[in-house]
mmCIF file of C-alpha atoms in Angstrom:
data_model
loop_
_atom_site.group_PDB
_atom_site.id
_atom_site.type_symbol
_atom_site.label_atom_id
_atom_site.label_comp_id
_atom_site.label_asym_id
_atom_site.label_seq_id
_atom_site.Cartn_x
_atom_site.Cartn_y
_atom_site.Cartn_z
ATOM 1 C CA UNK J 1 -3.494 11.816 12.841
ATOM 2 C CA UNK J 2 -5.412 9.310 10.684
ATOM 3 C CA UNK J 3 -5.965 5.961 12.635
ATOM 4 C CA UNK J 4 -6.572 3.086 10.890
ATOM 5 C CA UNK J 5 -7.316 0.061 12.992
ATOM 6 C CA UNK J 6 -7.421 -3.528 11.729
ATOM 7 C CA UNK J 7 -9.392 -5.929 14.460
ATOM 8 C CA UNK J 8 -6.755 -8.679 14.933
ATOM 9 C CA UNK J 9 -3.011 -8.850 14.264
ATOM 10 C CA UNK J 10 -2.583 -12.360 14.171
ATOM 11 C CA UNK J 11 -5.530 -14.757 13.196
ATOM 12 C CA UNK J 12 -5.778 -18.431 12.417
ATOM 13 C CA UNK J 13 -7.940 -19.937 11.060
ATOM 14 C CA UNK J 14 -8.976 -23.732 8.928
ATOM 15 C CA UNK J 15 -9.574 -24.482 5.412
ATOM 16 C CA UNK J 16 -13.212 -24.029 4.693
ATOM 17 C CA UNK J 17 -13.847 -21.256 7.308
ATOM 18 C CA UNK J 18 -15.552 -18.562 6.220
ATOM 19 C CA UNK J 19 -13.657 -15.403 8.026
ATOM 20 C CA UNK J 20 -13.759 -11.729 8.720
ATOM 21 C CA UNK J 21 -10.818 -9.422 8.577
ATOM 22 C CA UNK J 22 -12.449 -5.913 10.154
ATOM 23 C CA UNK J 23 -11.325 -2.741 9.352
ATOM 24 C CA UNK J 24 -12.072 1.003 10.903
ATOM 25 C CA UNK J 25 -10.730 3.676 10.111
ATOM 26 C CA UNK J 26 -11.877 7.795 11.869
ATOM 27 C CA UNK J 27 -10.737 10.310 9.497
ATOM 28 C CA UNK J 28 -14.202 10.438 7.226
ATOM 29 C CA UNK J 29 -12.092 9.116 4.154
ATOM 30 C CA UNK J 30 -13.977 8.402 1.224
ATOM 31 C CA UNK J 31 -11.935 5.632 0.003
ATOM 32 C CA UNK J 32 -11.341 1.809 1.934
ATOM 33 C CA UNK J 33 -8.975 -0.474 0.452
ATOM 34 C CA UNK J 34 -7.830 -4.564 0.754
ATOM 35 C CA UNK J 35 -4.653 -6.039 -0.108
ATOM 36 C CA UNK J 36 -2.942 -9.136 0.485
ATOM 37 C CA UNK J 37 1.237 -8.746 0.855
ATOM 38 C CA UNK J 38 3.574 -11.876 -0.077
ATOM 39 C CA UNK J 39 6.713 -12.083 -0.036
ATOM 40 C CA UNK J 40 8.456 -11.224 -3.778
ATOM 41 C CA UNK J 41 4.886 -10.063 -5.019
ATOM 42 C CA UNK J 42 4.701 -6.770 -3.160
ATOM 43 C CA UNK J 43 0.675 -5.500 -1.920
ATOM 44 C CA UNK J 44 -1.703 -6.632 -4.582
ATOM 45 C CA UNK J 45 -4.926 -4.953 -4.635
ATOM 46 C CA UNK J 46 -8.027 -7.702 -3.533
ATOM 47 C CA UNK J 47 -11.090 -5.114 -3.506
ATOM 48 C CA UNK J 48 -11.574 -1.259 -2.926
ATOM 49 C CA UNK J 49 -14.279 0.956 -2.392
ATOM 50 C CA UNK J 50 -15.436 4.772 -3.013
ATOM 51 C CA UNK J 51 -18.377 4.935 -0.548
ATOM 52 C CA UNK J 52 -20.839 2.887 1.698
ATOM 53 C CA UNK J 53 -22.481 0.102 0.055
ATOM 54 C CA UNK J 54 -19.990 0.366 -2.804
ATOM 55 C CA UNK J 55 -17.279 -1.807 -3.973
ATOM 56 C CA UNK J 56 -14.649 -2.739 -7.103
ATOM 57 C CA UNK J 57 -13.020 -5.653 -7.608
ATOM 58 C CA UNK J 58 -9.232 -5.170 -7.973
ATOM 59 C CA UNK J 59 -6.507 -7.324 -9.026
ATOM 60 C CA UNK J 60 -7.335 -10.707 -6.945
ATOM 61 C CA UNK J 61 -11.002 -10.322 -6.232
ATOM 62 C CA UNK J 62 -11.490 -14.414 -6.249
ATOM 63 C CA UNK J 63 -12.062 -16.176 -2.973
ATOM 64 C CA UNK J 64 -12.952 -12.937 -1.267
ATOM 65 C CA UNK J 65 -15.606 -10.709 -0.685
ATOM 66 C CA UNK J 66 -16.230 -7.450 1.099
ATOM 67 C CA UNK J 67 -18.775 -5.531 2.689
ATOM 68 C CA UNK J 68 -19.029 -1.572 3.550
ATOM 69 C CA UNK J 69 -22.392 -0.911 5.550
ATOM 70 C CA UNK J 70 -20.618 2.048 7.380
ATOM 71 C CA UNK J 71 -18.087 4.507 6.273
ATOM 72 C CA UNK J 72 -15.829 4.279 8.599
ATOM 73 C CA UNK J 73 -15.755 0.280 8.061
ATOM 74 C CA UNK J 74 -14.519 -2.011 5.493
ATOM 75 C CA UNK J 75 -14.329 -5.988 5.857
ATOM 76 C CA UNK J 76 -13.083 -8.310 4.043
ATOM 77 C CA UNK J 77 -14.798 -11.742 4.053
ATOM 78 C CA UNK J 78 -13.268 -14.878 3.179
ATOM 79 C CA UNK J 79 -16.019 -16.949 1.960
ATOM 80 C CA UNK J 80 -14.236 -20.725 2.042
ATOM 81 C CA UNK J 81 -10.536 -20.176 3.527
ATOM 82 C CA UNK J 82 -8.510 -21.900 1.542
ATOM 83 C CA UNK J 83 -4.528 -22.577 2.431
ATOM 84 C CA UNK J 84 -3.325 -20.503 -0.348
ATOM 85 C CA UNK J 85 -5.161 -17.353 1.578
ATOM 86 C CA UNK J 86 -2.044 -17.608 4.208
ATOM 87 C CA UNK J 87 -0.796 -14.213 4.233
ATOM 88 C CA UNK J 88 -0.593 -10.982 5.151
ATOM 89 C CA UNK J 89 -3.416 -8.769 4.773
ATOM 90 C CA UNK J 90 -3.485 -4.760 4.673
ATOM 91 C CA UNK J 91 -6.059 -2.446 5.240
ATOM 92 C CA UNK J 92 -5.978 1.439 3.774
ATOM 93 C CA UNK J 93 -7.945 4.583 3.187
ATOM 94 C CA UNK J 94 -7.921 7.940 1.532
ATOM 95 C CA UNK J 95 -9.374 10.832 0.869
ATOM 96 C CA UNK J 96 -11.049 11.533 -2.563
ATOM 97 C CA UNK J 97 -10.523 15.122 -4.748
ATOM 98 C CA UNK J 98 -12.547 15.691 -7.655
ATOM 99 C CA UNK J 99 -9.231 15.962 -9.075
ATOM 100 C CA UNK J 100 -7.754 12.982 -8.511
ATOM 101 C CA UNK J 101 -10.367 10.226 -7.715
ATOM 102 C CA UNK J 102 -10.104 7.030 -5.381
ATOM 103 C CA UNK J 103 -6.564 6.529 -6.490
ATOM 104 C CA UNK J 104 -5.194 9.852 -6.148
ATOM 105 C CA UNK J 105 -4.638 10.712 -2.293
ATOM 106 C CA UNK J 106 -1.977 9.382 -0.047
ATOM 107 C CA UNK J 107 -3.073 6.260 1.372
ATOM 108 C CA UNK J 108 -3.290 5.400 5.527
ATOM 109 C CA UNK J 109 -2.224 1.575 6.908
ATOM 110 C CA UNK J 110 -3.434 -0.187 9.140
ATOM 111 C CA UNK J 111 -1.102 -2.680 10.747
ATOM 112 C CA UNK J 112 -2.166 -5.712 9.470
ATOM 113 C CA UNK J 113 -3.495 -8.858 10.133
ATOM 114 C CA UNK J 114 -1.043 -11.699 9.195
ATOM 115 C CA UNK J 115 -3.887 -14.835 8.633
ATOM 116 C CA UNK J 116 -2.625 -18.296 8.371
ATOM 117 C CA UNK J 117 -5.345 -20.852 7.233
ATOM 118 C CA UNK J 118 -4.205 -24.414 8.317
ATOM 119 C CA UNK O 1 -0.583 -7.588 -13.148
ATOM 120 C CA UNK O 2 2.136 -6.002 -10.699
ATOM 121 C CA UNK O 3 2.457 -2.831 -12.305
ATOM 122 C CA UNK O 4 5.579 -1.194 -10.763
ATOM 123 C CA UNK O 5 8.594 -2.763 -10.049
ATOM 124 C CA UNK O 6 11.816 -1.761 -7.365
ATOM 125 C CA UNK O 7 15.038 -1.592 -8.290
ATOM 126 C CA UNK O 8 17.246 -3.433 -6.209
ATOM 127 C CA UNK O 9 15.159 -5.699 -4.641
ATOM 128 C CA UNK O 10 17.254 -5.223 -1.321
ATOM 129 C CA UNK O 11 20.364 -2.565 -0.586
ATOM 130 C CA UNK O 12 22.888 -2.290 2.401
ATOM 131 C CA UNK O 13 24.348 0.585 2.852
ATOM 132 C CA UNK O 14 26.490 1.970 5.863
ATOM 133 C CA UNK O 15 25.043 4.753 8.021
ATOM 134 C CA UNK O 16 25.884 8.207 6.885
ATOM 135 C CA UNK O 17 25.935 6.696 3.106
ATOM 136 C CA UNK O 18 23.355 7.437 0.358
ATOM 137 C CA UNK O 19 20.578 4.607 -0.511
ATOM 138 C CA UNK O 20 19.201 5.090 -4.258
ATOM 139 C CA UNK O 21 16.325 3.383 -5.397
ATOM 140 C CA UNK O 22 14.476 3.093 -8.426
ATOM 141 C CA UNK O 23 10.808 2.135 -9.753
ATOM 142 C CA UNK O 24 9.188 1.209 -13.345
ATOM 143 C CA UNK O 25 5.408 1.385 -13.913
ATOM 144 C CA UNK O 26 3.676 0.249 -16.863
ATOM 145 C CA UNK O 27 0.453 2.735 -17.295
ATOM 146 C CA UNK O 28 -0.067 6.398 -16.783
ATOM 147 C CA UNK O 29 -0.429 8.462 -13.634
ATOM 148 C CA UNK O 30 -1.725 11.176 -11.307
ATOM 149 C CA UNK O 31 0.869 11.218 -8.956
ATOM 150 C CA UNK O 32 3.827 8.544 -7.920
ATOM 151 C CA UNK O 33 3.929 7.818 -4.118
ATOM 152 C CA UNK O 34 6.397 6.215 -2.242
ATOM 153 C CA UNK O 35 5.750 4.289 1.149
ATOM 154 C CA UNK O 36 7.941 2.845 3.775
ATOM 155 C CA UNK O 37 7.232 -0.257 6.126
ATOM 156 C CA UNK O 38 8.962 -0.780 9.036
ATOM 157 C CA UNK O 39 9.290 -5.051 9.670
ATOM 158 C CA UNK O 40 5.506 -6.261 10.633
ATOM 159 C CA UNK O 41 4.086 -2.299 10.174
ATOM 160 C CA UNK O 42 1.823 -1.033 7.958
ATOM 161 C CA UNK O 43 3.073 1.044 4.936
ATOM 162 C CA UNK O 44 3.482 4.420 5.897
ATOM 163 C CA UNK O 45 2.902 7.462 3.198
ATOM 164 C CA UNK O 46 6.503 9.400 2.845
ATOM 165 C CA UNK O 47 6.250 11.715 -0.943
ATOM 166 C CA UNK O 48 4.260 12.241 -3.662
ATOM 167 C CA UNK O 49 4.890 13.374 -6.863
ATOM 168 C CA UNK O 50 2.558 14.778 -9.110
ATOM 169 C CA UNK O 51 3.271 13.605 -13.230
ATOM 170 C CA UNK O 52 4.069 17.055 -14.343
ATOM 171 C CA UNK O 53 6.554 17.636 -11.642
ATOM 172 C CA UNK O 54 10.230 16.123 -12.161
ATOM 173 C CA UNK O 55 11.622 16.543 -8.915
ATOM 174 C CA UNK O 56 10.284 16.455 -5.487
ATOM 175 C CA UNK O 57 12.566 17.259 -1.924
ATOM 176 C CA UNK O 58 11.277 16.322 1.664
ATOM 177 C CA UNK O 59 13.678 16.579 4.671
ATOM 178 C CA UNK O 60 16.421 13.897 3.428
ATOM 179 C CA UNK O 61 14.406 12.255 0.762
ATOM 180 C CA UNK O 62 14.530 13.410 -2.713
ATOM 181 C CA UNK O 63 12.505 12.067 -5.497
ATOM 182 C CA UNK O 64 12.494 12.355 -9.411
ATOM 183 C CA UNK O 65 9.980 11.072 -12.190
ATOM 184 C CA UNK O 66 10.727 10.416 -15.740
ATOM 185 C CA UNK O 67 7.033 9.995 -17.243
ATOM 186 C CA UNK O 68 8.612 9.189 -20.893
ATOM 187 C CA UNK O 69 10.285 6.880 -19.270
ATOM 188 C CA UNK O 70 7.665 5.956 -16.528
ATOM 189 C CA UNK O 71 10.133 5.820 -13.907
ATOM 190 C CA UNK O 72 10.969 7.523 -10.471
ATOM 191 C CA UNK O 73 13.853 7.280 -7.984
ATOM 192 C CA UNK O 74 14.104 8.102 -4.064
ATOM 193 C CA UNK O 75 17.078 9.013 -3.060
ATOM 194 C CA UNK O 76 17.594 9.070 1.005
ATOM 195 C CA UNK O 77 20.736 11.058 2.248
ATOM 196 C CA UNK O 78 22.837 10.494 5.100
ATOM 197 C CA UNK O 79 21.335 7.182 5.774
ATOM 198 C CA UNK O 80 20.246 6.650 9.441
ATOM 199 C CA UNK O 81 20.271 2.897 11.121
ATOM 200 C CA UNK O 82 16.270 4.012 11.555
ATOM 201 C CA UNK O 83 15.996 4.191 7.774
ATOM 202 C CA UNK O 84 16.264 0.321 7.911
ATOM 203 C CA UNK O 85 13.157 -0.418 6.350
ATOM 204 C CA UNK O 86 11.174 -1.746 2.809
ATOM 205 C CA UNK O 87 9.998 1.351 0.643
ATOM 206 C CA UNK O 88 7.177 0.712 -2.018
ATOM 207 C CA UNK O 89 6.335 3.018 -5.081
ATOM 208 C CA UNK O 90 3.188 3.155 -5.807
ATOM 209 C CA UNK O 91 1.628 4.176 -9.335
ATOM 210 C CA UNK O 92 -1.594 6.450 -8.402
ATOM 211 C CA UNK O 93 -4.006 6.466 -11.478
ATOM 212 C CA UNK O 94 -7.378 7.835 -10.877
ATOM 213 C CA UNK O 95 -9.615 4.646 -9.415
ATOM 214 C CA UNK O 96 -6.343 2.299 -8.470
ATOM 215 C CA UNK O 97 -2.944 2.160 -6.731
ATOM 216 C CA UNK O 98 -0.914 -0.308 -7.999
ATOM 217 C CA UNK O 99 2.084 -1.098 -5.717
ATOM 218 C CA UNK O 100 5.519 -2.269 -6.439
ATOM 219 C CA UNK O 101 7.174 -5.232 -4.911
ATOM 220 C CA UNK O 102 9.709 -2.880 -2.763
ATOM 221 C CA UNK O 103 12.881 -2.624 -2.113
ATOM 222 C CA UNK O 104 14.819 -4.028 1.485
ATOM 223 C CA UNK O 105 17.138 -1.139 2.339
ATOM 224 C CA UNK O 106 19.424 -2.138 5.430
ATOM 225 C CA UNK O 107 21.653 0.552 7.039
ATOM 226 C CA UNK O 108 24.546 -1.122 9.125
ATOM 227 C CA UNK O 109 25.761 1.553 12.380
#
């Protein structure tokens, strides 16, 4: 079974911190993902990426950065935590087919980490 | 942009009923997925449908897609108090995912 492990469950952190929200996952997949969940907004996608050293910004890329030395590890850097970060933040990956890209494969969860910025 | 969107927002159902839900997207498609999170969980994967399929059956789920009409339905039968839970769609085009905002299904014993 895939295992996707996100490093804390429960962070907090204040404004103007830069922080690190770790992600492994073991299956080999291709594909890493970030979103942020809120409450009426559903997952909105912050930043993916298709293989080491690569990334693509996705829907709410501002405030946030990533970083993918390793394949089986995708963080997610805030640079300046800001109070409007507060939330709950999800960490996935896939497999890629030539058929069917990045976006095509089931995806695998991690947990979460819900971050509250004070 | 939030790209698909859940219809109802939240359903409770008694156990043993049926739970319907329904999702819009606004672009085209590989596949349609739908998730499930249990309360403080990850999502969890549950179906996918591929956009020239029309109907999909897994266990007690059953899901169509209407590309004309970019739309898809989940239908769980014989509701469980386990199936308490929010269930995504999720619109898989070739690079991106784009999730819905989910639906809260309750099932009362």
């Amino acid at each position: 079974d895939v295992k996707v492990t996100q490093s804390s469950r429960y962070l907090v952190k204040r404004t103007g911190e830069k922080v690190f929200l770790e992600c492994v996952q073991d299956m080999d997949h291709e594909n890493m993902f970030w979103y942020r969940q809120d409450p009426g907004l559903g997952l909105r996608l912050i930043y993916f990426s298709y293989d080491v050293k690569m990334k693509e910004k996705g829907d709410i890329p501002e405030g946030y950065s990533v970083s993918r030395e390793k394949k089986e590890r995708f963080s997610l850097i805030l640079e300046s935590a800001s109070t409007n970060q507060t939330s709950m933040y999800l960490c996935a990956s896939s497999s890629s087919h030539v058929k069917t890209g990045a976006g095509g494969q089931p995806q695998h969860f991690g947990d979460g980490t819900r971050l509250s910025i004070l | 942009s939030q790209q698909g969107e859940e219809d109802p927002q939240a359903l409770s159902i008694q156990e043993g009923e049926n739970a319907t839900m329904n999702c819009s997207y606004k672009t085209s498609i590989n596949n349609l997925q739908w998730y499930r999170q249990n309360s403080g969980r990850g999502l969890v994967h549950l179906i996918l449908i591929r956009s020239n399929e029309r109907e999909k059956h897994s266990g007690r789920l059953r899901v169509t897609l209407d590309t004309s009409k970019k739309s898809s339905s989940l239908l769980i039968t014989a509701s469980r108090a386990a199936d308490t839970a929010s269930y995504f769609c999720a619109a898989h085009g070739y690079q991106k995912v784009t999730f819905g905002i989910g639906t809260k299904l309750q099932v009362i014993p």
